[in-house]
mmCIF file of C-alpha atoms in Angstrom:
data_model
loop_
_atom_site.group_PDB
_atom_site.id
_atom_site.type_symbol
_atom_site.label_atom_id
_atom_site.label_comp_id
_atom_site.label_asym_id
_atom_site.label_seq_id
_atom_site.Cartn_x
_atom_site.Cartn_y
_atom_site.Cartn_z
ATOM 1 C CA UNK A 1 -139.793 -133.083 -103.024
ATOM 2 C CA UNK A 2 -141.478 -135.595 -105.480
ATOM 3 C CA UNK A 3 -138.090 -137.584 -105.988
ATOM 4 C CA UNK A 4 -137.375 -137.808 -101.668
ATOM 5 C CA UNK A 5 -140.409 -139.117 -100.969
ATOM 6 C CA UNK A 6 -140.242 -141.861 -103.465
ATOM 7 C CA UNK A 7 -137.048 -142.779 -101.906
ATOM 8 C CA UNK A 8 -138.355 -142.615 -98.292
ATOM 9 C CA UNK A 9 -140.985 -145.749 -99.586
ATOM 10 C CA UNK A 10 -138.564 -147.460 -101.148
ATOM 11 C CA UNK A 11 -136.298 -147.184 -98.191
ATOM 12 C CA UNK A 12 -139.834 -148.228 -95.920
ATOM 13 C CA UNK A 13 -141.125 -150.528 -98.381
ATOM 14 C CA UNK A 14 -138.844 -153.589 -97.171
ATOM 15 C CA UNK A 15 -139.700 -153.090 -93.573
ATOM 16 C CA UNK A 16 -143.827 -153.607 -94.014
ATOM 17 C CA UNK A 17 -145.543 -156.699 -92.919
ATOM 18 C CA UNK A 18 -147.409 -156.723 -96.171
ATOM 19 C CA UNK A 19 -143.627 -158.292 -97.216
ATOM 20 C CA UNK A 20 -143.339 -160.680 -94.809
ATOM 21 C CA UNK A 21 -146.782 -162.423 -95.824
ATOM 22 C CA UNK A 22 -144.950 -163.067 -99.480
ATOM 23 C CA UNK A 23 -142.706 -165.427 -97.322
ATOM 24 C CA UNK A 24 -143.505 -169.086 -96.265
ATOM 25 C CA UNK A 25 -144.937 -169.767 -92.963
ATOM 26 C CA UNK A 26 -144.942 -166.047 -92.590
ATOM 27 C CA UNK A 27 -140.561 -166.417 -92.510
ATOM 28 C CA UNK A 28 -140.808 -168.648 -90.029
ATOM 29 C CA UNK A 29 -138.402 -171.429 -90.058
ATOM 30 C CA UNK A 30 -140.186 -174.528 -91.679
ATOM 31 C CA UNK A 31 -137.601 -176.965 -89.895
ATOM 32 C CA UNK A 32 -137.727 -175.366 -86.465
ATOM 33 C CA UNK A 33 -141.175 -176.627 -86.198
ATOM 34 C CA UNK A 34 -140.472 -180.635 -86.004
ATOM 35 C CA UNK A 35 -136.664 -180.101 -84.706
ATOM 36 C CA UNK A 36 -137.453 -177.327 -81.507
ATOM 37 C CA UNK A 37 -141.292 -177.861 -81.546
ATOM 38 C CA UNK A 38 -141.983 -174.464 -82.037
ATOM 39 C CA UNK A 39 -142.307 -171.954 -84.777
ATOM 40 C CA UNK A 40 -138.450 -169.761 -85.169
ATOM 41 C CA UNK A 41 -138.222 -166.892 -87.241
ATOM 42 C CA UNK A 42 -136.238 -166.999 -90.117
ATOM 43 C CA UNK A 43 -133.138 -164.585 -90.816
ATOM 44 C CA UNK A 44 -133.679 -162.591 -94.129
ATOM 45 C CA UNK A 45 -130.636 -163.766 -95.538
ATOM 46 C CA UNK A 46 -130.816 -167.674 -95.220
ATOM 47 C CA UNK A 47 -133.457 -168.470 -97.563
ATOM 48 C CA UNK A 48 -134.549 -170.600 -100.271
ATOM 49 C CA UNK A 49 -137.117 -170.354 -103.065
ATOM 50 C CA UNK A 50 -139.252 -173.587 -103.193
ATOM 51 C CA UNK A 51 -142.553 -173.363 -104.845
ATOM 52 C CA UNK A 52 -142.831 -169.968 -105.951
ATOM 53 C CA UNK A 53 -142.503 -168.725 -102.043
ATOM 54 C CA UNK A 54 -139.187 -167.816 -100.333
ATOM 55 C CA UNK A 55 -138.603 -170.008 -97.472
ATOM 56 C CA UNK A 56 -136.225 -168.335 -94.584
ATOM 57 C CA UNK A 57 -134.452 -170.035 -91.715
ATOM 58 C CA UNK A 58 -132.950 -169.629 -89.114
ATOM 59 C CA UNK A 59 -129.452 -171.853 -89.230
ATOM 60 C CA UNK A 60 -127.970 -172.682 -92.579
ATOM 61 C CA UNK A 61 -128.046 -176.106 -91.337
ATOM 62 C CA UNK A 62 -131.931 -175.941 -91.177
ATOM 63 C CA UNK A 63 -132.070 -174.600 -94.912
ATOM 64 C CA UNK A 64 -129.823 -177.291 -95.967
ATOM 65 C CA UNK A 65 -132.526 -179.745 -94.177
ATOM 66 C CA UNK A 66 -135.366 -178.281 -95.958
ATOM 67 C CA UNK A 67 -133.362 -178.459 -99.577
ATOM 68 C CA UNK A 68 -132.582 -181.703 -99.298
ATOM 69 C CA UNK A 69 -135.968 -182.852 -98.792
ATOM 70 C CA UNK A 70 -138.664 -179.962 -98.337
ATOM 71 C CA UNK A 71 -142.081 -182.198 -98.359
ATOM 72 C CA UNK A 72 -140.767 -183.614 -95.499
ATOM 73 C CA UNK A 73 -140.896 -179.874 -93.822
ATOM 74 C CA UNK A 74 -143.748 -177.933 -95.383
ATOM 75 C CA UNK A 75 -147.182 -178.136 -94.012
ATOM 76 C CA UNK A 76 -149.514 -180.326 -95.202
ATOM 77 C CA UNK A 77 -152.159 -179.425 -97.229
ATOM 78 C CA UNK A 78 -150.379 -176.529 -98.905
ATOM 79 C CA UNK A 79 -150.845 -174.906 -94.974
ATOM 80 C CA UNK A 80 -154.481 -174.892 -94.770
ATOM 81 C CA UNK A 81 -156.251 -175.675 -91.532
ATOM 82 C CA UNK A 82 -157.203 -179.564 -91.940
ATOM 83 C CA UNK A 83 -159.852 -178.661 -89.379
ATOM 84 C CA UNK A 84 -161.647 -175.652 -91.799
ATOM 85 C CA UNK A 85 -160.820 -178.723 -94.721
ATOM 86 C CA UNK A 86 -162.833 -180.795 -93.107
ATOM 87 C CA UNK A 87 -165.846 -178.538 -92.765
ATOM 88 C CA UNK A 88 -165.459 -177.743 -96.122
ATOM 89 C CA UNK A 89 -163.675 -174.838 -95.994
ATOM 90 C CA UNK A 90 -160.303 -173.295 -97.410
ATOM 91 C CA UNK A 91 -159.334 -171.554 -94.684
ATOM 92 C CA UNK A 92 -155.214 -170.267 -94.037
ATOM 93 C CA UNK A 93 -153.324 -171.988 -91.038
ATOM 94 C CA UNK A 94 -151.911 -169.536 -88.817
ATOM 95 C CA UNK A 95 -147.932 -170.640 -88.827
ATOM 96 C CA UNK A 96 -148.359 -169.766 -85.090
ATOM 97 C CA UNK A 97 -150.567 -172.374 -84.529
ATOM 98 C CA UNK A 98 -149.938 -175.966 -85.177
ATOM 99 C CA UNK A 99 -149.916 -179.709 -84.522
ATOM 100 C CA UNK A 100 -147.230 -182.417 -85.535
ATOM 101 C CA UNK A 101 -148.870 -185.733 -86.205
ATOM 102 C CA UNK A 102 -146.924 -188.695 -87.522
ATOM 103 C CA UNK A 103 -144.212 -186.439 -87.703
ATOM 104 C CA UNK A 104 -146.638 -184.282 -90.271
ATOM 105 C CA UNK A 105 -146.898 -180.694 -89.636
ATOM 106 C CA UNK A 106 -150.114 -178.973 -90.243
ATOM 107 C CA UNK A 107 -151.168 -175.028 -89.486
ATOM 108 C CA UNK A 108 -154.656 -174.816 -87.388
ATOM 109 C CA UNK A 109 -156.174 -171.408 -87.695
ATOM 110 C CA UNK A 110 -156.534 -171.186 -83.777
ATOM 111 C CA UNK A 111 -155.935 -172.880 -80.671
ATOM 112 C CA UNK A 112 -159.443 -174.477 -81.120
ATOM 113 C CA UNK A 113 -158.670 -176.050 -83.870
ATOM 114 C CA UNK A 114 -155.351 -177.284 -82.473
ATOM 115 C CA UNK A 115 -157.244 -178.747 -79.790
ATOM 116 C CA UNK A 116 -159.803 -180.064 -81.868
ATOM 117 C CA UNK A 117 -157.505 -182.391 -84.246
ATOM 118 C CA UNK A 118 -155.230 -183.367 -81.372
ATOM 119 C CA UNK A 119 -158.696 -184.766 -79.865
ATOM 120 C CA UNK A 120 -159.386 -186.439 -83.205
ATOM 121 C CA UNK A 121 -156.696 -186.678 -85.644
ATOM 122 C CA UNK A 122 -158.348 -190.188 -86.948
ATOM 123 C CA UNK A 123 -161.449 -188.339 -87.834
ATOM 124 C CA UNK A 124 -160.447 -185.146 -89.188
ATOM 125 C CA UNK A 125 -157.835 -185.827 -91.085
ATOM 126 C CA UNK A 126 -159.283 -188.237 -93.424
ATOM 127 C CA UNK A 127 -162.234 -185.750 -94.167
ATOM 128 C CA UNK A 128 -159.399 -182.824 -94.713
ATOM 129 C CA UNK A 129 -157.689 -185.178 -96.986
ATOM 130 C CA UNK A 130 -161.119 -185.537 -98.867
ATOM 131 C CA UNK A 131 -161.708 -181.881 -98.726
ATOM 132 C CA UNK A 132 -158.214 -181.141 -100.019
ATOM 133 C CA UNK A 133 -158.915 -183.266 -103.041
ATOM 134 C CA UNK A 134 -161.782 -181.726 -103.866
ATOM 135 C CA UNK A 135 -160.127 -178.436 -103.787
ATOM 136 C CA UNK A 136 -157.580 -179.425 -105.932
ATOM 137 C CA UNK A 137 -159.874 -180.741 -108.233
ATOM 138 C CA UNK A 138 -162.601 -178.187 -108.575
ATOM 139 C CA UNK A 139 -161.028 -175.153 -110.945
ATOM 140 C CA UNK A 140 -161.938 -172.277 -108.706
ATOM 141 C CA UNK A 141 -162.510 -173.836 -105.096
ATOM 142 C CA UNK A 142 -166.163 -172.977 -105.697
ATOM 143 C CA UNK A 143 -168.124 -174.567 -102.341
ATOM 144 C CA UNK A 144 -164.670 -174.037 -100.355
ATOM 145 C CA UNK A 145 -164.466 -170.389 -98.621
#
């Protein structure tokens, strides 16, 4: 009895969401963002490990787009919420929720925030660049929950 049931979670295992959040963008497919203007989900068996995270997609024409140059498709600020960055906060973008800006994607963690750098890009992102340096720099993001 012991040995089936460790064999029905292994056989469930794969299909929690707990596994999907181990993927980039939450398996959506980084390209589909700036070439559809929305977020695609990635197939399980296109992928690419970039990073320490496994990037899916969902052509293997997008994954050879994000190979050849994948700054030019990942979020910016490591996909934390320039908005939250520029309170002073480390807060996770949503991959469901984003802006392109100078062909830049970032993740917002709602639709407020979407709204709210689309009203002022010129004034959020600098301080979200700021605040993004200082998280880098401080060892252990003290200040920046």
């Amino acid at each position: 009895m012991k040995s089936l049931l460790t064999v029905l979670l292994l056989c469930l295992t794969p299909a929690l969401p707990a596994v999907a959040q181990e993927w980039a963008l939450g398996g959506y497919d980084a390209v589909s963002y700036t070439r559809v203007g929305r977020p695609v989900p990635g197939r399980s068996d296109i992928a690419t490990m970039w990073k320490g995270q496994k990037w899916h997609f969902s052509s293997e024409e997008n994954r050879a787009r994000f190979e050849a140059d994948p700054r030019a498709y990942a979020p910016a600020f490591g996909g934390l919420c320039p908005v939250a960055l520029a309170e002073g906060r480390r807060v996770e973008g949503d991959p469901t929720h984003f802006v392109i800006i100078g062909k830049r994607l970032y993740l917002t963690r709602s639709d407020a925030a979407e709204q709210s750098i689309l009203s002022a890009p010129q004034r959020i992102l600098p301080a979200a660049r700021q605040g993004w340096l200082r998280l880098k720099q401080a060892p252990a993001a003290v200040g920046m929950e």
